[in-house]
PDB file of C-alpha atoms and ligand atoms in Angstrom:
ATOM      1  CA  MET E   1      -0.542   1.656  21.765  1.00 44.00           C
ATOM      2  CA  THR E   2      -3.646   2.568  20.306  1.00 43.00           C
ATOM      3  CA  GLU E   3      -6.572   0.893  21.492  1.00 51.00           C
ATOM      4  CA  SER E   4      -8.785   2.331  18.470  1.00 73.00           C
ATOM      5  CA  ILE E   5     -10.112  -0.097  15.853  1.00 94.00           C
ATOM      6  CA  LYS E   6      -8.001   0.123  12.563  1.00 98.00           C
ATOM      7  CA  LEU E   7      -9.088   2.351   9.877  1.00 98.00           C
ATOM      8  CA  ILE E   8      -8.234   1.447   6.203  1.00 98.00           C
ATOM      9  CA  ALA E   9      -9.000   4.641   4.026  1.00 98.00           C
ATOM     10  CA  GLY E  10      -8.744   4.725   0.129  1.00 98.00           C
ATOM     11  CA  ASN E  11      -7.545   7.714  -1.655  1.00 98.00           C
ATOM     12  CA  TRP E  12      -8.590   7.747  -5.224  1.00 98.00           C
ATOM     13  CA  LYS E  13      -6.779  11.036  -5.749  1.00 98.00           C
ATOM     14  CA  MET E  14      -7.814  12.622  -9.121  1.00 98.00           C
ATOM     15  CA  ASN E  15      -9.040   9.319 -10.470  1.00 98.00           C
ATOM     16  CA  GLY E  16     -12.397   8.194 -11.048  1.00 98.00           C
ATOM     17  CA  VAL E  17     -15.778   9.167 -13.187  1.00 98.00           C
ATOM     18  CA  GLY E  18     -19.022   7.639 -12.732  1.00 98.00           C
ATOM     19  CA  GLU E  19     -18.419   4.300 -13.876  1.00 97.00           C
ATOM     20  CA  SER E  20     -15.549   3.661 -11.364  1.00 98.00           C
ATOM     21  CA  LEU E  21     -18.248   3.465  -8.828  1.00 98.00           C
ATOM     22  CA  GLU E  22     -18.654  -0.123  -9.981  1.00 98.00           C
ATOM     23  CA  GLU E  23     -15.570  -0.729  -7.945  1.00 98.00           C
ATOM     24  CA  ALA E  24     -17.219   0.861  -4.867  1.00 98.00           C
ATOM     25  CA  ALA E  25     -20.174  -1.289  -5.309  1.00 98.00           C
ATOM     26  CA  ALA E  26     -18.094  -4.533  -5.886  1.00 98.00           C
ATOM     27  CA  LEU E  27     -16.288  -3.489  -2.387  1.00 98.00           C
ATOM     28  CA  ARG E  28     -19.554  -3.161  -0.770  1.00 98.00           C
ATOM     29  CA  VAL E  29     -21.201  -6.468  -1.900  1.00 98.00           C
ATOM     30  CA  SER E  30     -18.011  -8.355  -0.560  1.00 97.00           C
ATOM     31  CA  LEU E  31     -18.219  -6.280   2.953  1.00 97.00           C
ATOM     32  CA  ASP E  32     -21.824  -6.947   3.247  1.00 95.00           C
ATOM     33  CA  ALA E  33     -20.978 -10.601   2.947  1.00 96.00           C
ATOM     34  CA  GLU E  34     -18.087 -10.643   5.125  1.00 94.00           C
ATOM     35  CA  ALA E  35     -17.759  -8.163   7.679  1.00 93.00           C
ATOM     36  CA  ALA E  36     -14.269  -6.147   7.990  1.00 94.00           C
ATOM     37  CA  ASN E  37     -12.636  -6.393  10.975  1.00 94.00           C
ATOM     38  CA  CYS E  38     -11.652  -2.418  10.757  1.00 97.00           C
ATOM     39  CA  ARG E  39     -13.285   0.731   9.541  1.00 98.00           C
ATOM     40  CA  VAL E  40     -13.224   1.178   5.698  1.00 98.00           C
ATOM     41  CA  ALA E  41     -13.269   4.465   4.131  1.00 98.00           C
ATOM     42  CA  LEU E  42     -13.202   5.460   0.360  1.00 98.00           C
ATOM     43  CA  CYS E  43     -12.136   9.186  -0.566  1.00 98.00           C
ATOM     44  CA  PRO E  44     -13.260   9.850  -4.088  1.00 98.00           C
ATOM     45  CA  PRO E  45     -12.726  12.979  -6.023  1.00 98.00           C
ATOM     46  CA  ALA E  46     -15.337  15.542  -4.777  1.00 98.00           C
ATOM     47  CA  THR E  47     -17.518  15.160  -7.962  1.00 98.00           C
ATOM     48  CA  LEU E  48     -18.302  11.449  -6.967  1.00 98.00           C
ATOM     49  CA  ILE E  49     -18.725  11.976  -3.153  1.00 98.00           C
ATOM     50  CA  GLU E  50     -22.576  12.433  -3.476  1.00 98.00           C
ATOM     51  CA  ARG E  51     -22.811   9.455  -5.859  1.00 98.00           C
ATOM     52  CA  MET E  52     -20.453   7.380  -3.584  1.00 98.00           C
ATOM     53  CA  SER E  53     -22.397   7.968  -0.960  1.00 98.00           C
ATOM     54  CA  ALA E  54     -25.462   6.647  -2.505  1.00 98.00           C
ATOM     55  CA  THR E  55     -23.454   3.632  -3.617  1.00 98.00           C
ATOM     56  CA  VAL E  56     -22.278   2.598  -0.257  1.00 98.00           C
ATOM     57  CA  GLY E  57     -25.286   4.284   1.752  1.00 96.00           C
ATOM     58  CA  GLY E  58     -26.281   1.768   4.367  1.00 95.00           C
ATOM     59  CA  SER E  59     -23.039  -0.261   4.228  1.00 96.00           C
ATOM     60  CA  ALA E  60     -20.203  -0.271   6.686  1.00 96.00           C
ATOM     61  CA  ILE E  61     -18.124   1.844   3.982  1.00 98.00           C
ATOM     62  CA  GLU E  62     -17.401   5.484   4.856  1.00 98.00           C
ATOM     63  CA  VAL E  63     -16.941   8.205   2.423  1.00 98.00           C
ATOM     64  CA  GLY E  64     -14.250  11.139   2.648  1.00 98.00           C
ATOM     65  CA  GLY E  65     -13.053  14.074   0.937  1.00 98.00           C
ATOM     66  CA  GLN E  66      -9.559  14.827  -0.163  1.00 98.00           C
ATOM     67  CA  ASP E  67      -9.192  18.198   0.670  1.00 98.00           C
ATOM     68  CA  CYS E  68     -11.397  21.247   1.957  1.00 98.00           C
ATOM     69  CA  HIS E  69     -10.990  25.136   2.153  1.00 98.00           C
ATOM     70  CA  ALA E  70     -10.444  26.808   5.393  1.00 98.00           C
ATOM     71  CA  ALA E  71     -13.214  29.173   5.051  1.00 98.00           C
ATOM     72  CA  ALA E  72     -16.842  27.872   5.331  1.00 96.00           C
ATOM     73  CA  SER E  73     -17.878  29.760   2.204  1.00 97.00           C
ATOM     74  CA  GLY E  74     -17.190  32.742  -0.174  1.00 97.00           C
ATOM     75  CA  ALA E  75     -15.417  33.806  -3.010  1.00 98.00           C
ATOM     76  CA  PHE E  76     -13.139  31.004  -3.592  1.00 98.00           C
ATOM     77  CA  THR E  77     -13.705  29.787  -6.920  1.00 98.00           C
ATOM     78  CA  GLY E  78     -12.891  26.070  -7.532  1.00 97.00           C
ATOM     79  CA  SER E  79     -12.768  25.274  -3.882  1.00 98.00           C
ATOM     80  CA  VAL E  80     -14.881  23.144  -1.752  1.00 98.00           C
ATOM     81  CA  SER E  81     -16.080  23.482   1.884  1.00 98.00           C
ATOM     82  CA  ALA E  82     -16.021  21.069   4.726  1.00 98.00           C
ATOM     83  CA  GLU E  83     -19.688  21.472   4.881  1.00 98.00           C
ATOM     84  CA  MET E  84     -20.095  20.903   1.240  1.00 98.00           C
ATOM     85  CA  LEU E  85     -18.436  17.590   1.833  1.00 98.00           C
ATOM     86  CA  ALA E  86     -20.463  16.688   4.700  1.00 98.00           C
ATOM     87  CA  ASP E  87     -23.697  17.694   2.670  1.00 98.00           C
ATOM     88  CA  ALA E  88     -22.659  15.423  -0.180  1.00 98.00           C
ATOM     89  CA  GLY E  89     -22.421  12.502   2.339  1.00 98.00           C
ATOM     90  CA  ALA E  90     -18.614  12.588   3.513  1.00 98.00           C
ATOM     91  CA  ASN E  91     -17.944  11.885   7.204  1.00 98.00           C
ATOM     92  CA  LEU E  92     -14.278  12.258   6.677  1.00 98.00           C
ATOM     93  CA  VAL E  93     -11.668  14.291   4.967  1.00 98.00           C
ATOM     94  CA  ILE E  94      -8.007  14.042   4.182  1.00 99.00           C
ATOM     95  CA  LEU E  95      -6.103  17.152   4.878  1.00 98.00           C
ATOM     96  CA  GLY E  96      -2.376  18.107   4.361  1.00 98.00           C
ATOM     97  CA  HIS E  97      -1.615  15.189   1.859  1.00 98.00           C
ATOM     98  CA  SER E  98       1.956  15.737   0.524  1.00 98.00           C
ATOM     99  CA  GLU E  99       0.455  16.446  -2.933  1.00 98.00           C
ATOM    100  CA  ARG E 100      -1.212  19.448  -1.432  1.00 98.00           C
ATOM    101  CA  ARG E 101       1.745  20.259   0.584  1.00 97.00           C
ATOM    102  CA  THR E 102       4.227  20.204  -2.318  1.00 95.00           C
ATOM    103  CA  GLY E 103       2.003  20.693  -5.390  1.00 95.00           C
ATOM    104  CA  PHE E 104      -0.207  23.711  -3.746  1.00 96.00           C
ATOM    105  CA  GLY E 105       1.955  25.227  -1.269  1.00 97.00           C
ATOM    106  CA  GLU E 106      -0.039  24.122   1.767  1.00 98.00           C
ATOM    107  CA  THR E 107       1.909  25.140   4.966  1.00 98.00           C
ATOM    108  CA  ASN E 108       1.285  23.393   8.517  1.00 98.00           C
ATOM    109  CA  ALA E 109      -0.700  26.442   9.412  1.00 98.00           C
ATOM    110  CA  ASP E 110      -2.881  26.087   6.363  1.00 98.00           C
ATOM    111  CA  VAL E 111      -3.489  22.466   7.181  1.00 98.00           C
ATOM    112  CA  ALA E 112      -4.409  23.431  11.004  1.00 98.00           C
ATOM    113  CA  ALA E 113      -6.804  26.062   9.633  1.00 98.00           C
ATOM    114  CA  LYS E 114      -8.578  23.199   7.198  1.00 98.00           C
ATOM    115  CA  VAL E 115      -8.603  21.033  10.440  1.00 98.00           C
ATOM    116  CA  GLU E 116     -10.587  23.508  12.511  1.00 98.00           C
ATOM    117  CA  ALA E 117     -12.963  23.915   9.139  1.00 98.00           C
ATOM    118  CA  ALA E 118     -13.178  20.172   9.213  1.00 98.00           C
ATOM    119  CA  LEU E 119     -14.290  19.828  12.646  1.00 98.00           C
ATOM    120  CA  ALA E 120     -16.803  22.869  12.354  1.00 97.00           C
ATOM    121  CA  ALA E 121     -18.519  20.929   9.781  1.00 98.00           C
ATOM    122  CA  GLY E 122     -18.523  17.641  12.029  1.00 98.00           C
ATOM    123  CA  LEU E 123     -15.983  15.954   9.468  1.00 98.00           C
ATOM    124  CA  GLU E 124     -13.148  13.556  11.078  1.00 98.00           C
ATOM    125  CA  PRO E 125      -9.993  14.813   9.441  1.00 98.00           C
ATOM    126  CA  ILE E 126      -7.195  12.358   8.467  1.00 98.00           C
ATOM    127  CA  ILE E 127      -4.036  14.670   8.888  1.00 98.00           C
ATOM    128  CA  CYS E 128      -1.042  13.632   6.557  1.00 98.00           C
ATOM    129  CA  VAL E 129       2.535  14.196   7.591  1.00 98.00           C
ATOM    130  CA  GLY E 130       5.805  12.707   5.988  1.00 98.00           C
ATOM    131  CA  GLU E 131       9.215  13.205   5.331  1.00 98.00           C
ATOM    132  CA  THR E 132      10.898  13.751   1.853  1.00 97.00           C
ATOM    133  CA  LEU E 133      13.746  11.402   0.791  1.00 97.00           C
ATOM    134  CA  GLU E 134      16.321  14.142   1.006  1.00 97.00           C
ATOM    135  CA  GLN E 135      15.057  15.020   4.563  1.00 97.00           C
ATOM    136  CA  ARG E 136      15.284  11.082   5.398  1.00 97.00           C
ATOM    137  CA  GLU E 137      18.683  10.560   3.959  1.00 97.00           C
ATOM    138  CA  ALA E 138      19.823  13.688   5.926  1.00 98.00           C
ATOM    139  CA  GLY E 139      18.425  11.693   9.076  1.00 97.00           C
ATOM    140  CA  GLU E 140      15.714  14.319   9.954  1.00 98.00           C
ATOM    141  CA  ALA E 141      12.576  12.147   9.271  1.00 98.00           C
ATOM    142  CA  VAL E 142      11.549  12.212  12.905  1.00 98.00           C
ATOM    143  CA  ALA E 143      12.343  15.700  13.521  1.00 98.00           C
ATOM    144  CA  VAL E 144      10.538  16.884  10.376  1.00 98.00           C
ATOM    145  CA  VAL E 145       7.387  14.817  11.112  1.00 98.00           C
ATOM    146  CA  SER E 146       7.018  15.414  14.708  1.00 98.00           C
ATOM    147  CA  GLU E 147       7.305  19.003  13.993  1.00 98.00           C
ATOM    148  CA  GLN E 148       4.395  18.814  11.101  1.00 98.00           C
ATOM    149  CA  VAL E 149       2.362  17.109  13.903  1.00 98.00           C
ATOM    150  CA  MET E 150       2.894  19.745  16.398  1.00 97.00           C
ATOM    151  CA  GLN E 151       2.104  22.542  13.943  1.00 98.00           C
ATOM    152  CA  SER E 152      -0.680  20.948  11.691  1.00 98.00           C
ATOM    153  CA  LEU E 153      -3.050  19.819  14.783  1.00 98.00           C
ATOM    154  CA  PRO E 154      -4.847  22.533  16.295  1.00 97.00           C
ATOM    155  CA  GLN E 155      -5.557  22.321  20.119  1.00 93.00           C
ATOM    156  CA  SER E 156      -9.404  21.889  19.389  1.00 92.00           C
ATOM    157  CA  LEU E 157      -8.757  18.322  17.993  1.00 95.00           C
ATOM    158  CA  SER E 158      -8.172  16.847  21.509  1.00 89.00           C
ATOM    159  CA  CYS E 159     -11.987  16.167  22.149  1.00 88.00           C
ATOM    160  CA  ASN E 160     -12.760  14.889  18.487  1.00 93.00           C
ATOM    161  CA  ALA E 161     -12.553  11.973  16.432  1.00 95.00           C
ATOM    162  CA  PHE E 162      -9.415  12.323  14.200  1.00 97.00           C
ATOM    163  CA  ALA E 163      -6.712  10.350  12.384  1.00 98.00           C
ATOM    164  CA  VAL E 164      -3.115  11.275  11.289  1.00 98.00           C
ATOM    165  CA  ALA E 165      -1.488   9.702   8.371  1.00 98.00           C
ATOM    166  CA  TYR E 166       2.272   9.109   8.241  1.00 98.00           C
ATOM    167  CA  GLU E 167       3.240   8.939   4.562  1.00 98.00           C
ATOM    168  CA  PRO E 168       6.841   9.330   3.665  1.00 98.00           C
ATOM    169  CA  VAL E 169       6.885  11.257   0.351  1.00 97.00           C
ATOM    170  CA  TRP E 170       9.118   8.961  -1.232  1.00 97.00           C
ATOM    171  CA  ALA E 171       7.037   5.939  -0.474  1.00 97.00           C
ATOM    172  CA  ILE E 172       4.168   7.482  -2.284  1.00 97.00           C
ATOM    173  CA  GLY E 173       3.178   5.710  -5.685  1.00 95.00           C
ATOM    174  CA  THR E 174       6.782   4.553  -5.960  1.00 96.00           C
ATOM    175  CA  GLY E 175       6.388   0.630  -4.669  1.00 95.00           C
ATOM    176  CA  LEU E 176       9.102   1.589  -2.141  1.00 95.00           C
ATOM    177  CA  THR E 177       8.389   1.344   1.468  1.00 96.00           C
ATOM    178  CA  PRO E 178      10.454   2.033   4.623  1.00 97.00           C
ATOM    179  CA  THR E 179      11.503  -0.815   6.655  1.00 98.00           C
ATOM    180  CA  LEU E 180       9.436  -1.964   9.507  1.00 98.00           C
ATOM    181  CA  GLU E 181      11.476  -0.574  11.977  1.00 98.00           C
ATOM    182  CA  GLN E 182      11.643   2.740  10.242  1.00 98.00           C
ATOM    183  CA  ILE E 183       7.753   2.678  10.396  1.00 98.00           C
ATOM    184  CA  GLU E 184       7.597   1.885  13.981  1.00 98.00           C
ATOM    185  CA  GLU E 185      10.446   4.689  14.738  1.00 98.00           C
ATOM    186  CA  VAL E 186       8.142   7.285  13.093  1.00 98.00           C
ATOM    187  CA  HIS E 187       4.783   6.173  14.323  1.00 98.00           C
ATOM    188  CA  VAL E 188       6.090   6.042  17.896  1.00 98.00           C
ATOM    189  CA  ALA E 189       7.337   9.399  17.564  1.00 98.00           C
ATOM    190  CA  VAL E 190       4.215  10.664  16.095  1.00 98.00           C
ATOM    191  CA  ARG E 191       2.200   9.319  19.036  1.00 98.00           C
ATOM    192  CA  ALA E 192       4.535  11.067  21.249  1.00 97.00           C
ATOM    193  CA  ALA E 193       3.998  14.433  19.303  1.00 98.00           C
ATOM    194  CA  ILE E 194       0.251  14.205  19.250  1.00 97.00           C
ATOM    195  CA  VAL E 195       0.278  13.604  23.147  1.00 97.00           C
ATOM    196  CA  ALA E 196       2.827  16.312  23.588  1.00 96.00           C
ATOM    197  CA  ARG E 197       0.407  18.576  21.579  1.00 97.00           C
ATOM    198  CA  LEU E 198      -3.066  17.293  22.722  1.00 96.00           C
ATOM    199  CA  GLY E 199      -2.224  15.508  26.128  1.00 94.00           C
ATOM    200  CA  ALA E 200      -4.590  12.602  26.779  1.00 91.00           C
ATOM    201  CA  GLY E 201      -6.855  13.483  24.051  1.00 88.00           C
ATOM    202  CA  GLY E 202      -4.178  12.236  21.802  1.00 93.00           C
ATOM    203  CA  GLU E 203      -3.667   9.010  23.072  1.00 93.00           C
ATOM    204  CA  LYS E 204      -6.232   7.078  20.897  1.00 93.00           C
ATOM    205  CA  ALA E 205      -6.297   8.693  17.624  1.00 96.00           C
ATOM    206  CA  PRO E 206      -5.242   5.979  14.983  1.00 97.00           C
ATOM    207  CA  ILE E 207      -1.981   6.740  13.174  1.00 98.00           C
ATOM    208  CA  LEU E 208      -2.158   5.388   9.506  1.00 98.00           C
ATOM    209  CA  TYR E 209       0.764   4.104   7.394  1.00 98.00           C
ATOM    210  CA  GLY E 210       0.534   5.411   3.858  1.00 98.00           C
ATOM    211  CA  GLY E 211       2.734   4.839   0.872  1.00 98.00           C
ATOM    212  CA  SER E 212       2.806   2.210  -1.559  1.00 97.00           C
ATOM    213  CA  VAL E 213       0.620   0.042   0.733  1.00 98.00           C
ATOM    214  CA  LYS E 214      -0.706  -3.133  -1.191  1.00 98.00           C
ATOM    215  CA  PRO E 215      -2.054  -6.696  -0.325  1.00 98.00           C
ATOM    216  CA  SER E 216       1.130  -8.416  -0.100  1.00 98.00           C
ATOM    217  CA  ASN E 217       2.807  -6.019   2.334  1.00 98.00           C
ATOM    218  CA  ALA E 218      -0.239  -4.771   4.512  1.00 98.00           C
ATOM    219  CA  LYS E 219      -0.335  -7.510   7.208  1.00 98.00           C
ATOM    220  CA  GLU E 220       3.235  -6.892   8.105  1.00 98.00           C
ATOM    221  CA  ILE E 221       3.064  -3.231   8.148  1.00 98.00           C
ATOM    222  CA  LEU E 222      -0.292  -3.159   9.899  1.00 98.00           C
ATOM    223  CA  ASN E 223       1.179  -5.364  12.833  1.00 97.00           C
ATOM    224  CA  VAL E 224       4.009  -2.620  13.559  1.00 98.00           C
ATOM    225  CA  LYS E 225       3.336  -0.913  16.807  1.00 96.00           C
ATOM    226  CA  GLU E 226       1.425   2.093  16.849  1.00 97.00           C
ATOM    227  CA  VAL E 227       0.134   1.546  13.243  1.00 98.00           C
ATOM    228  CA  GLY E 228      -3.543   2.117  13.401  1.00 98.00           C
ATOM    229  CA  GLY E 229      -4.469   1.683   9.784  1.00 98.00           C
ATOM    230  CA  ALA E 230      -3.544   2.529   6.330  1.00 98.00           C
ATOM    231  CA  LEU E 231      -4.010   5.212   3.926  1.00 98.00           C
ATOM    232  CA  VAL E 232      -4.056   3.645   0.463  1.00 98.00           C
ATOM    233  CA  GLY E 233      -3.752   5.297  -2.831  1.00 98.00           C
ATOM    234  CA  GLY E 234      -3.210   3.274  -6.039  1.00 97.00           C
ATOM    235  CA  ALA E 235      -4.465  -0.129  -4.384  1.00 98.00           C
ATOM    236  CA  SER E 236      -7.730   1.299  -3.611  1.00 98.00           C
ATOM    237  CA  LEU E 237      -8.826   1.910  -7.038  1.00 98.00           C
ATOM    238  CA  LYS E 238      -9.536  -1.798  -7.529  1.00 98.00           C
ATOM    239  CA  ALA E 239     -11.931  -3.432  -4.998  1.00 98.00           C
ATOM    240  CA  GLU E 240     -10.069  -6.941  -5.067  1.00 98.00           C
ATOM    241  CA  ASP E 241      -6.608  -5.130  -4.246  1.00 98.00           C
ATOM    242  CA  PHE E 242      -8.474  -2.787  -1.502  1.00 98.00           C
ATOM    243  CA  LEU E 243     -10.343  -6.084  -0.139  1.00 98.00           C
ATOM    244  CA  GLY E 244      -6.832  -7.777   0.099  1.00 98.00           C
ATOM    245  CA  ILE E 245      -5.599  -5.186   2.360  1.00 98.00           C
ATOM    246  CA  ILE E 246      -8.695  -4.835   4.455  1.00 98.00           C
ATOM    247  CA  ARG E 247      -8.413  -8.794   4.964  1.00 97.00           C
ATOM    248  CA  ALA E 248      -5.041  -8.135   6.246  1.00 97.00           C
ATOM    249  CA  VAL E 249      -6.246  -6.518   9.387  1.00 97.00           C
TER     250      VAL E 249
HETATM  251  P1  LIG J 301       0.003   5.063  -2.974  1.00 69.45           P
HETATM  252  O1  LIG J 301      -0.485   6.425  -2.452  1.00 69.45           O
HETATM  253  O2  LIG J 301      -0.678   4.107  -1.815  1.00 69.45           O
HETATM  254  O3  LIG J 301      -0.447   4.998  -4.340  1.00 69.45           O
HETATM  255  O4  LIG J 301       1.454   5.182  -2.545  1.00 69.45           O
HETATM  256  C1  LIG J 301      -0.852   6.791  -0.958  1.00 69.45           C
HETATM  257  C2  LIG J 301      -1.298   8.255  -0.513  1.00 69.45           C
HETATM  258  O5  LIG J 301      -0.809   8.897  -1.460  1.00 69.45           O
HETATM  259  O6  LIG J 301      -2.202   8.293   0.101  1.00 69.45           O
END
């Protein structure tokens, strides 16, 4: 069982312009008044990282990117490096989200290379794994997710801060969630895979659950064995919803 403090991270995906920072400002006001019982992070689009950092600077809210390139710099039009995210104020970065694995063809090896880049820039990676509905129905969820963990986590992680996020692809943005037993089964398997890969260095990293987390289901999910936090998409866009999840810790 993880001893780490829980991490509640909001993934804004490709949502948000300058005025959306009002939600981050509102969250900040609330968390300045009532300290959260967990770490809290917001991962806006890259264009907002610097302004988000200014908005929440000096508060307990951390800022993360949603992806980075594996290279430190160079001729990669349209891409953002880990160093650029750090320079803009991020201390975290989501890597290997299923929307990048499916939509942009990212492999486990690509994700592992990005993790190395994130570590080199001093960022804490949140490495996402998760099975498709087809794989779940074929009884392959544990095997698929364990394999993703083994292949996406480079050995260099063991002395660094990082998190893994288990996000069943079929639960993302659908309102569907696995049963608590299914969440526990996969989280326990993820822990075993992290430790198999990294040894003792993998015993404490938080394993977040992601996929349709909302204020009404957060408490029961966060109480499941080996659930070390949540990666929240839709419900992180509004301060009030995100606060409802933070308060469930
Ligand atoms: P969701 O997204 O909370 O909207 O299901 C989660 C995620 O994709 O990280």
